[in-house]
Coordinates of C-alpha atoms in Angstrom, one line a residue:
M4 CA 0.0 0.0 0.0
A5 CA 2.8 2.4 0.7
K6 CA 4.3 1.9 -2.7
F7 CA 0.9 2.2 -4.3
L8 CA 0.2 5.6 -2.6
A9 CA 3.7 6.8 -3.4
E10 CA 3.2 6.1 -7.1
L11 CA -0.3 7.4 -7.1
L12 CA 0.3 10.7 -5.4
G13 CA 3.4 11.3 -7.5
C14 CA 1.7 10.9 -10.8
T15 CA 1.1 13.6 -13.3
L16 CA 0.5 13.6 -17.0
P17 CA 3.8 12.1 -18.4
S18 CA 5.7 14.1 -21.0
K19 CA 7.0 12.3 -24.0
G20 CA 9.6 9.9 -23.0
A21 CA 8.4 9.3 -19.4
S22 CA 7.4 6.0 -18.0
P23 CA 3.8 5.9 -17.1
M24 CA 2.8 6.0 -13.5
F25 CA -0.8 5.2 -12.7
E26 CA -3.1 8.0 -13.8
S27 CA -6.8 8.2 -14.5
K28 CA -8.9 10.7 -16.2
S29 CA -12.1 12.3 -16.0
H30 CA -13.5 14.2 -18.9
S31 CA -16.6 14.6 -20.8
R32 CA -17.5 15.5 -24.3
V33 CA -16.4 19.1 -24.8
G34 CA -16.2 20.1 -28.4
L35 CA -14.5 17.2 -30.1
K36 CA -16.2 15.4 -33.0
S37 CA -18.6 12.8 -31.6
S38 CA -19.7 9.7 -33.3
T39 CA -23.4 9.2 -34.2
K40 CA -23.3 5.5 -33.5
Q41 CA -25.3 4.5 -30.5
K42 CA -26.4 1.1 -29.2
T43 CA -28.2 0.2 -26.0
S44 CA -28.0 -2.8 -23.8
I45 CA -27.4 -3.7 -20.2
F46 CA -23.9 -4.2 -18.8
S47 CA -23.6 -6.8 -16.1
T48 CA -20.7 -9.3 -16.0
L49 CA -17.4 -8.6 -16.2
A50 CA -10.9 19.0 -7.9
S51 CA -7.8 21.0 -7.6
E52 CA -6.2 20.2 -4.3
K53 CA -9.3 21.6 -2.7
S54 CA -9.2 23.5 0.6
L55 CA -12.4 24.2 2.4
S56 CA -12.7 27.6 0.7
D57 CA -12.2 26.0 -2.7
C58 CA -15.1 23.6 -2.1
K59 CA -17.3 26.5 -1.1
K60 CA -16.6 28.3 -4.4
E61 CA -18.2 25.4 -6.2
Q62 CA -21.3 25.6 -4.0
Q63 CA -23.5 27.3 -6.5
W64 CA -22.7 24.7 -9.2
K65 CA -23.3 21.8 -6.7
L66 CA -26.6 23.4 -5.6
S67 CA -28.0 22.9 -9.1
M68 CA -26.6 19.4 -9.2
Y69 CA -28.1 18.2 -6.0
S70 CA -31.5 19.8 -6.7
S71 CA -31.7 17.9 -10.0
G72 CA -33.3 14.8 -8.3
I73 CA -30.8 12.2 -9.5
T74 CA -30.5 9.6 -6.8
P75 CA -28.2 6.7 -6.9
V76 CA -29.7 3.3 -6.8
C77 CA -27.8 2.0 -3.9
F78 CA -29.3 4.6 -1.6
T79 CA -32.9 3.6 -2.3
S80 CA -34.1 1.8 0.8
P81 CA -36.6 -1.0 0.4
L82 CA -38.2 0.4 3.5
T83 CA -39.2 3.6 1.8
E84 CA -41.0 1.6 -0.9
K85 CA -43.5 0.1 1.5
P86 CA -43.8 2.6 4.4
I87 CA -45.3 1.3 7.6
G88 CA -46.8 4.7 8.1
K89 CA -45.9 8.2 7.2
E90 CA -45.6 9.3 10.8
S91 CA -43.5 6.3 11.9
M92 CA -41.0 6.3 9.1
P93 CA -38.0 8.7 9.2
Q94 CA -38.3 11.5 6.7
T95 CA -34.8 12.0 5.2
P96 CA -33.8 13.9 2.0
P97 CA -32.7 12.0 -1.1
F98 CA -29.0 11.4 -1.6
S99 CA -28.8 13.9 -4.4
A100 CA -29.9 16.7 -2.1
M101 CA -27.5 15.7 0.7
F102 CA -24.8 18.4 0.3
D103 CA -26.9 21.4 -0.7
S104 CA -25.7 23.6 2.2
S105 CA -22.4 24.2 3.9
G106 CA -23.2 21.6 6.5
Y107 CA -25.8 19.9 8.6
N108 CA -28.6 22.3 9.5
R109 CA -29.7 21.9 13.0
N110 CA -33.1 23.6 12.4
L111 CA -34.1 20.9 9.8
Y112 CA -33.1 17.9 11.9
Q113 CA -33.3 18.7 15.5
S114 CA -32.8 16.3 18.3
A115 CA -33.9 16.8 21.8
D116 CA -30.3 15.9 22.9
D117 CA -28.6 18.5 20.7
S118 CA -28.6 20.9 23.6
C119 CA -26.4 18.6 25.6
G120 CA -22.7 19.1 25.5
G121 CA -20.4 17.5 23.0
L122 CA -21.6 19.1 19.7
Y123 CA -20.6 22.5 18.5
Y124 CA -22.6 24.5 15.9
H125 CA -22.0 27.7 14.1
D126 CA -24.9 29.3 12.2
N127 CA -26.9 26.1 12.8
N128 CA -24.2 24.0 11.1
L129 CA -22.5 21.2 12.9
L130 CA -18.8 21.9 12.9
S131 CA -17.3 19.6 15.5
G132 CA -18.1 17.3 18.4
S133 CA -16.7 14.7 20.7
L134 CA -16.6 11.2 19.2
E135 CA -19.1 9.9 21.7
A136 CA -21.5 12.8 21.1
L137 CA -21.3 12.2 17.3
I138 CA -22.1 8.5 17.9
Q139 CA -25.1 9.4 20.0
H140 CA -26.2 11.8 17.3
L141 CA -26.2 8.9 14.8
V142 CA -28.7 6.8 16.8
P143 CA -32.4 7.6 16.3
N144 CA -35.0 7.8 19.0
V145 CA -38.8 8.2 19.1
D146 CA -38.6 11.9 18.2
Y147 CA -35.5 12.1 16.1
Y148 CA -33.9 10.5 13.0
P149 CA -30.5 11.8 11.7
D150 CA -30.5 13.2 8.2
R151 CA -29.0 11.2 5.4
T152 CA -26.2 13.7 5.0
Y153 CA -25.0 13.2 8.6
I154 CA -25.3 9.4 8.3
F155 CA -23.2 9.2 5.2
T156 CA -20.6 11.6 6.4
F157 CA -20.2 10.0 9.8
L158 CA -20.1 6.4 8.6
L159 CA -17.6 7.5 6.0
S160 CA -15.2 9.4 8.3
S161 CA -15.7 7.5 11.6
R162 CA -13.3 4.8 10.4
L163 CA -10.5 7.3 10.8
F164 CA -11.1 6.9 14.6
M165 CA -12.5 3.4 15.1
H166 CA -13.2 0.2 13.4
P167 CA -16.7 -0.1 11.8
Y168 CA -17.4 -3.1 14.0
E169 CA -16.6 -1.0 17.1
L170 CA -19.0 1.6 15.9
M171 CA -21.7 -1.0 15.1
A172 CA -21.3 -2.4 18.6
K173 CA -21.8 1.0 20.2
V174 CA -24.8 1.7 18.0
C175 CA -26.4 -1.6 18.9
H176 CA -25.8 -1.0 22.6
L177 CA -27.4 2.4 22.4
C178 CA -30.4 1.1 20.5
V179 CA -30.9 -1.9 22.8
E180 CA -30.3 -0.1 26.1
H181 CA -31.6 3.4 25.5
Q182 CA -34.6 2.4 23.5
R183 CA -35.3 -0.6 25.8
L184 CA -35.6 -3.1 22.9
S185 CA -34.5 -5.8 25.3
D186 CA -37.2 -5.0 27.9
P187 CA -40.3 -7.3 27.4
N188 CA -42.3 -4.8 29.5
S189 CA -41.4 -1.7 27.4
D190 CA -44.2 0.3 25.8
K191 CA -45.2 -1.4 22.6
N192 CA -46.3 1.9 21.0
Q193 CA -42.8 3.3 21.6
I194 CA -41.1 0.3 20.1
R195 CA -43.5 0.6 17.1
K196 CA -42.3 4.1 16.6
I197 CA -38.6 3.5 17.1
A198 CA -38.2 0.1 15.3
P199 CA -38.6 1.4 11.7
K200 CA -36.2 4.2 12.4
I201 CA -33.5 1.8 13.6
L202 CA -34.2 -0.5 10.7
Q203 CA -33.9 2.4 8.3
L204 CA -30.5 3.3 9.8
L205 CA -29.3 -0.3 9.4
T206 CA -30.6 -0.4 5.8
E207 CA -28.8 2.8 4.9
W208 CA -25.6 1.4 6.4
T209 CA -25.8 -1.9 4.6
E210 CA -26.7 -0.3 1.2
T211 CA -24.1 2.5 1.3
F212 CA -21.2 0.6 3.0
P213 CA -21.9 -3.1 2.4
Y214 CA -18.3 -4.1 2.5
D215 CA -18.1 -3.2 6.2
F216 CA -20.2 -6.4 6.7
R217 CA -17.6 -8.7 5.3
D218 CA -16.4 -8.6 8.9
E219 CA -18.1 -11.4 10.8
R220 CA -18.3 -9.1 13.9
M221 CA -20.3 -6.6 11.9
M222 CA -22.7 -9.2 10.5
R223 CA -23.2 -10.7 13.9
N224 CA -24.2 -7.4 15.5
L225 CA -26.4 -6.6 12.5
K226 CA -28.3 -9.8 12.8
D227 CA -28.6 -9.5 16.5
L228 CA -30.1 -6.1 16.4
A229 CA -32.3 -6.9 13.4
H230 CA -33.6 -10.0 15.3
R231 CA -34.6 -7.8 18.2
I232 CA -36.6 -5.6 15.9
A233 CA -38.2 -8.5 14.0
S234 CA -39.1 -10.4 17.2
G235 CA -42.1 -8.2 17.8
E236 CA -45.6 -8.5 16.7
E237 CA -45.2 -6.5 13.4
Q238 CA -44.9 -9.0 10.5
T239 CA -43.8 -6.1 8.3
Y240 CA -40.6 -5.6 10.3
R241 CA -39.6 -9.3 9.8
K242 CA -40.2 -9.0 6.1
N243 CA -38.1 -5.9 5.8
V244 CA -35.3 -7.3 8.0
Q245 CA -35.2 -10.4 5.8
Q246 CA -35.2 -8.2 2.7
M247 CA -32.3 -6.1 4.0
I248 CA -30.1 -9.0 5.0
Q249 CA -30.8 -10.9 1.7
C250 CA -29.9 -7.8 -0.3
L251 CA -26.6 -7.4 1.7
I252 CA -25.7 -11.1 1.2
R253 CA -26.3 -10.8 -2.6
K254 CA -24.0 -7.7 -2.8
L255 CA -21.3 -9.5 -0.8
A256 CA -21.6 -12.6 -3.0
T257 CA -21.3 -10.5 -6.1
L258 CA -18.2 -8.8 -4.8
S259 CA -16.6 -12.2 -4.1
Q260 CA -17.3 -13.4 -7.6
Y261 CA -15.8 -10.2 -9.0
E262 CA -12.7 -10.7 -6.9
E263 CA -12.4 -14.3 -8.1
V264 CA -12.6 -13.1 -11.7
L265 CA -9.8 -10.6 -11.1
A266 CA -7.6 -13.2 -9.4
K267 CA -8.1 -15.5 -12.4
I268 CA -7.2 -12.8 -14.9
S269 CA -4.1 -11.9 -12.9
S270 CA -3.0 -15.5 -12.5
T271 CA -3.2 -16.2 -16.3
S272 CA -1.3 -13.0 -17.3
T273 CA 1.7 -13.6 -19.4
D274 CA 4.5 -11.4 -20.8
R275 CA 4.0 -10.8 -24.5
L276 CA 7.6 -11.6 -25.2
T277 CA 7.1 -15.1 -23.9
V278 CA 4.3 -15.6 -26.3
L279 CA 6.3 -14.2 -29.2
K280 CA 9.1 -16.8 -28.5
T281 CA 6.6 -19.7 -28.9
K282 CA 4.3 -18.2 -31.5
P283 CA 5.6 -16.5 -34.7
Q284 CA 4.7 -12.8 -35.0
S285 CA 3.1 -13.4 -38.4
I286 CA 0.2 -15.2 -36.7
Q287 CA -0.1 -12.9 -33.7
R288 CA -3.3 -10.9 -33.5
D289 CA -3.3 -7.2 -32.8
I290 CA -6.0 -4.9 -31.5
I291 CA -7.0 -3.7 -34.9
T292 CA -7.7 -7.2 -36.2
V293 CA -9.9 -7.7 -33.1
C294 CA -11.7 -4.4 -33.3
S295 CA -11.1 -2.1 -36.3
D296 CA -13.5 0.6 -35.2
P297 CA -12.1 3.1 -32.6
Y298 CA -15.6 4.1 -31.4
T299 CA -16.4 0.4 -30.6
L300 CA -13.2 0.0 -28.7
A301 CA -13.9 3.2 -26.7
Q302 CA -17.3 1.7 -25.8
Q303 CA -15.8 -1.6 -24.6
L304 CA -13.2 0.3 -22.6
T305 CA -16.1 2.2 -21.0
H306 CA -17.7 -1.1 -20.0
I307 CA -14.6 -2.1 -18.1
E308 CA -14.2 1.3 -16.5
L309 CA -17.8 1.4 -15.2
E310 CA -17.7 -2.1 -14.0
R311 CA -14.5 -1.6 -12.0
L312 CA -15.7 1.8 -10.7
S313 CA -19.0 0.2 -9.5
Y314 CA -17.1 -2.1 -7.1
I315 CA -15.2 0.6 -5.4
G316 CA -16.8 1.4 -2.0
P317 CA -16.8 5.0 -0.8
E318 CA -15.0 3.9 2.4
E319 CA -11.9 2.9 0.3
F320 CA -11.1 6.5 -0.3
V321 CA -10.8 7.1 3.4
Q322 CA -9.2 3.7 4.3
A323 CA -6.4 4.3 1.8
F324 CA -5.1 7.1 4.1
V325 CA -6.0 5.8 7.5
Q326 CA -3.3 6.7 10.1
K327 CA -3.1 6.4 13.9
D328 CA -5.6 8.5 15.8
P329 CA -3.5 10.6 18.2
L330 CA -6.0 10.1 21.0
D331 CA -6.0 6.3 20.5
N332 CA -3.3 4.5 22.4
D333 CA -4.1 1.3 20.6
K334 CA -2.8 0.4 17.1
S335 CA -4.0 2.3 14.1
C336 CA -7.3 1.4 12.5
Y337 CA -6.9 -1.1 9.7
S338 CA -3.3 -1.5 10.5
E339 CA -3.6 -5.2 9.8
Q340 CA -5.1 -4.7 6.3
K341 CA -6.2 -1.5 4.6
K342 CA -9.3 -2.5 2.7
T343 CA -8.7 -0.9 -0.6
R344 CA -8.5 -3.9 -2.9
N345 CA -11.1 -2.6 -5.4
L346 CA -9.5 0.8 -5.6
E347 CA -6.1 -0.9 -6.2
A348 CA -7.6 -3.2 -8.9
Y349 CA -8.7 -0.1 -10.7
V350 CA -5.2 1.3 -10.5
E351 CA -3.9 -2.0 -12.0
W352 CA -6.3 -1.7 -14.8
F353 CA -5.1 1.7 -15.7
N354 CA -1.5 0.5 -15.8
R355 CA -2.4 -2.5 -17.9
L356 CA -4.2 -0.3 -20.5
S357 CA -1.1 2.0 -20.7
Y358 CA 1.2 -1.0 -21.3
L359 CA -1.3 -2.5 -23.8
V360 CA -1.2 0.6 -25.9
A361 CA 2.6 0.8 -25.8
T362 CA 2.8 -2.9 -26.7
E363 CA 0.4 -2.7 -29.6
I364 CA 2.5 0.3 -31.0
C365 CA 5.9 -1.2 -30.5
M366 CA 5.1 -4.7 -31.7
P367 CA 4.7 -4.2 -35.5
V368 CA 7.8 -4.7 -37.6
K369 CA 6.9 -2.2 -40.3
K370 CA 7.0 1.5 -39.7
K371 CA 3.7 2.2 -41.5
H372 CA 1.9 -0.4 -39.3
R373 CA 3.2 1.3 -36.2
A374 CA 2.1 4.7 -37.5
R375 CA -1.4 3.3 -38.3
M376 CA -1.6 1.9 -34.7
I377 CA -0.7 5.3 -33.2
E378 CA -3.4 7.0 -35.3
Y379 CA -5.9 4.3 -34.3
F380 CA -5.3 4.9 -30.6
I381 CA -5.5 8.7 -31.1
D382 CA -9.0 8.1 -32.5
V383 CA -9.9 5.7 -29.6
A384 CA -8.7 8.4 -27.1
R385 CA -10.8 11.0 -28.9
E386 CA -13.9 8.8 -28.7
C387 CA -13.2 8.2 -25.0
F388 CA -13.1 12.0 -24.5
N389 CA -16.5 12.4 -26.2
I390 CA -18.1 9.6 -24.2
G391 CA -16.8 11.1 -20.9
N392 CA -14.4 8.2 -20.2
F393 CA -11.3 10.1 -19.1
N394 CA -9.6 7.3 -17.2
S395 CA -9.2 5.4 -20.5
L396 CA -8.2 8.6 -22.3
M397 CA -5.4 9.3 -19.9
A398 CA -4.2 5.7 -19.9
I399 CA -4.0 5.9 -23.7
I400 CA -2.1 9.2 -23.6
S401 CA 0.2 7.7 -21.0
G402 CA 1.0 4.7 -23.1
M403 CA 1.8 6.8 -26.2
N404 CA 4.1 9.0 -24.1
M405 CA 6.1 6.1 -22.7
S406 CA 9.8 6.4 -23.7
P407 CA 9.9 3.2 -25.9
V408 CA 7.0 4.7 -28.0
S409 CA 8.0 8.4 -28.0
R410 CA 11.6 7.6 -29.2
L411 CA 10.2 6.2 -32.4
K412 CA 10.8 9.4 -34.3
K413 CA 10.6 7.9 -37.8
T414 CA 7.3 6.4 -36.9
W415 CA 5.9 9.6 -35.4
A416 CA 7.0 11.5 -38.6
K417 CA 4.3 9.5 -40.5
V418 CA 1.6 10.3 -38.0
K419 CA -0.9 13.2 -38.2
T420 CA -0.7 14.4 -34.6
A421 CA -3.1 17.4 -34.7
K422 CA -5.8 15.4 -32.9
F423 CA -3.4 14.0 -30.4
D424 CA -2.1 17.6 -29.6
V425 CA -5.7 18.6 -28.8
L426 CA -6.2 15.7 -26.4
E427 CA -2.9 16.4 -24.6
H428 CA -3.9 20.1 -24.3
Q429 CA -7.2 19.0 -22.6
M430 CA -5.3 16.8 -20.1
D431 CA -2.4 19.3 -19.6
P432 CA -1.3 19.2 -16.0
S433 CA -0.4 22.9 -15.8
S434 CA -2.4 25.1 -13.4
N435 CA -3.4 22.0 -11.5
F436 CA -5.1 20.4 -14.5
Y437 CA -7.3 23.5 -15.2
N438 CA -8.4 22.4 -18.6
Y439 CA -9.3 19.0 -17.4
R440 CA -11.3 20.3 -14.4
T441 CA -13.2 22.7 -16.7
A442 CA -14.1 19.8 -19.0
L443 CA -15.0 17.6 -16.0
R444 CA -17.5 20.3 -14.8
G445 CA -18.9 20.3 -18.3
A446 CA -19.3 16.5 -18.2
A447 CA -21.0 16.7 -14.8
Q448 CA -23.4 19.3 -16.1
R449 CA -24.2 17.2 -19.2
S450 CA -24.9 14.3 -16.9
L451 CA -27.4 16.2 -14.9
T452 CA -29.4 17.2 -18.0
A453 CA -28.9 14.0 -19.8
H454 CA -31.7 12.6 -22.0
S455 CA -30.0 9.3 -22.5
S456 CA -27.8 6.9 -20.5
R457 CA -24.9 7.7 -22.8
E458 CA -24.9 11.3 -21.7
K459 CA -24.8 10.4 -18.0
I460 CA -21.3 8.9 -18.2
V461 CA -18.6 10.6 -16.2
I462 CA -15.5 8.6 -15.5
P463 CA -13.0 10.8 -13.7
F464 CA -9.3 11.1 -14.0
F465 CA -9.0 8.7 -11.0
S466 CA -5.6 9.4 -9.7
L467 CA -6.4 13.1 -9.6
L468 CA -9.6 12.4 -7.7
I469 CA -7.7 10.4 -5.1
K470 CA -5.0 13.1 -5.0
D471 CA -7.6 15.7 -4.2
I472 CA -9.1 13.6 -1.4
Y473 CA -5.6 12.9 -0.1
F474 CA -4.7 16.6 0.1
L475 CA -8.0 17.5 1.7
N476 CA -7.3 14.8 4.3
E477 CA -3.7 15.9 4.9
G478 CA -4.4 19.6 4.8
C479 CA -6.9 19.6 7.7
A480 CA -6.6 18.0 11.1
N481 CA -8.9 15.2 12.0
R482 CA -9.2 16.6 15.5
L483 CA -9.3 20.1 16.9
P484 CA -7.0 21.2 19.8
N485 CA -9.9 20.5 22.3
G486 CA -10.0 16.9 21.1
H487 CA -13.2 17.3 19.1
V488 CA -13.6 15.6 15.8
N489 CA -13.2 18.3 13.0
F490 CA -16.6 17.6 11.3
E491 CA -16.3 20.6 9.0
K492 CA -13.5 18.8 7.3
F493 CA -15.5 15.6 6.9
W494 CA -18.4 17.5 5.3
E495 CA -16.1 18.5 2.5
L496 CA -14.6 15.0 2.2
A497 CA -18.1 13.5 2.0
K498 CA -19.1 16.0 -0.7
Q499 CA -16.2 14.9 -3.0
V500 CA -16.9 11.2 -2.4
S501 CA -20.7 11.6 -2.9
E502 CA -20.1 13.0 -6.3
F503 CA -18.1 9.9 -7.2
M504 CA -21.0 7.8 -5.8
I505 CA -23.4 9.3 -8.3
W506 CA -21.0 8.8 -11.3
K507 CA -20.3 5.1 -10.5
Q508 CA -24.0 4.2 -10.5
V509 CA -24.4 4.8 -14.2
E510 CA -25.0 1.6 -16.3
C511 CA -23.1 1.3 -19.5
P512 CA -25.5 1.8 -22.4
F513 CA -23.3 0.2 -25.0
E514 CA -23.6 -3.3 -26.4
R515 CA -21.0 -5.6 -25.0
D516 CA -18.6 -7.5 -27.3
R517 CA -17.2 -10.5 -25.4
K518 CA -14.4 -11.0 -27.9
I519 CA -13.1 -7.4 -27.6
L520 CA -13.4 -7.4 -23.8
Q521 CA -11.6 -10.7 -23.5
Y522 CA -8.7 -9.3 -25.6
L523 CA -8.5 -6.1 -23.6
L524 CA -8.5 -7.9 -20.2
T525 CA -6.3 -11.0 -21.0
V526 CA -4.0 -10.4 -24.0
P527 CA -0.3 -10.5 -22.8
V528 CA 1.5 -7.2 -22.8
F529 CA 5.2 -6.3 -22.9
S530 CA 7.1 -5.5 -19.7
E531 CA 9.0 -2.2 -19.7
D532 CA 12.3 -4.0 -20.7
A533 CA 10.5 -5.8 -23.5
L534 CA 9.0 -2.6 -24.7
Y535 CA 12.5 -1.0 -24.9
L536 CA 13.9 -4.1 -26.7
A537 CA 11.0 -4.0 -29.3
S538 CA 11.5 -0.2 -29.7
Y539 CA 15.3 -0.6 -30.4
E540 CA 14.6 -3.5 -32.8
S541 CA 12.2 -1.3 -34.8
E542 CA 14.3 1.9 -34.8
G543 CA 17.9 1.3 -33.8
P544 CA 19.7 2.9 -30.9
E545 CA 20.8 6.6 -31.4
N546 CA 23.7 6.8 -28.9
H547 CA 26.1 4.7 -26.8
I548 CA 23.8 4.5 -23.8
E549 CA 21.0 3.1 -25.9
K550 CA 23.3 0.7 -27.7
D551 CA 24.6 -0.7 -24.4
R552 CA 21.1 -1.1 -23.2
W553 CA 20.0 -2.8 -26.4
K554 CA 22.8 -5.3 -26.1
S555 CA 22.0 -6.0 -22.5
L556 CA 18.3 -6.5 -23.2
R557 CA 19.0 -8.8 -26.2
S558 CA 21.3 -10.9 -24.0
S559 CA 18.9 -11.1 -21.0
L560 CA 15.6 -11.4 -22.8
L561 CA 16.5 -13.2 -26.0
G562 CA 19.7 -14.9 -25.1
R563 CA 21.5 -13.3 -28.0
V564 CA 24.8 -11.3 -28.1

């Protein structure tokens, strides 16, 4: 993980000749020629370094976004579809309206306990509080239910201070003891009022952060509390409890299947040079023989991107940067294993795509074939830009800027690079990726007013998104001098992550092509040394340093002198 973060946070758009480090992109269609082809089907199988003030400058734009009514699927509670009663169910705003103010507004969601010590407000916005008071504020009672903004923000950020299973244990204790769920003589009417609220809280937790429940301790506490709720006379509660747990189990089973597929793909990966040694190049396939249409390839890349994005949990952005809580004398949260495997799998996909692009360019023997391959990938990158798939766009640019590719001067002389120059300008890292960020805002706005699934696609420059979150986390203290949790910081963190949550919900509208997807995910690619060797074999070394390296690579990789 340390190596992963070091590479991730050090990455920028590589200039020609640089080796690629993981980068992602996030752009949307902004003025480049778009294709008129469009197919529909269902896909299933396979911000500057923002300070608090920077985020507030975007508030007006975000207001229009959150008022648009777009709500991600995973936040739709089954309980709200069949309410037990309007008065008994918590009335919370939709997820898309969560962050439409600078913070939690006390006047909208007031608890009788808010006047107690431990929570600090300014202009009716919650800014800080003790950890215990914040936990108390999460737990509903007969007269109070926390708003969805607070639930998401606290569940996201609390893992910086304690394990989710510890938080769940505290929540269960407060629910059972304070609401007297364990007392057979307690008021049935009171239980009838509080039970659906507790069930709603558990449902929101399991839907928004399902991966927390891979921990057996979490699942045990969940089932225990759910059983207490369902043991009453209300049959509806039992049905809703069963529905919640079954939905959670399905999500976790799907995640396990996805991880098995990734492991299988990883275990069968082979270096392209090994394949070339056993199979003549004349019968080797290349990407153009598999998919001759750049637009179609861009569509298939978008399938892979959206699938991998969909499995990244919001908590992974926080868990990637978990450090020791200064007020905790015990070991750091998640010190035994930082649970960011889906985020890291997405990083690995970016790197693979960059090396695949470089491999496809360096492999052809003839100069005209290499030039055609470069122009092909320029067209693919342009279509990715138009779709709004900026992670694939940046991976392609990164692959074409790798040293083994950029040194092929005779090849590049035959390429019409005007379109490539436009793409590089859009992803220019100067002024903290100003051009890119402008295009991203355009993509997000397009998504809000979309009339089709295709226009909803926003796949961000992923490494920059993580970098923004990292600097927000590092730039503001988790705790204030008085020991309170700096909740103002976590509002801003949740705003950034919630935007990603909306983007990752989009279903890919393009028809899947199994043959192309199989090639993209499994075809062997060159290692960095093999890329250099192929590059030198195509266009000979230009100086003594390159000659020495060429001889060394021929000896070590091919066994030739």
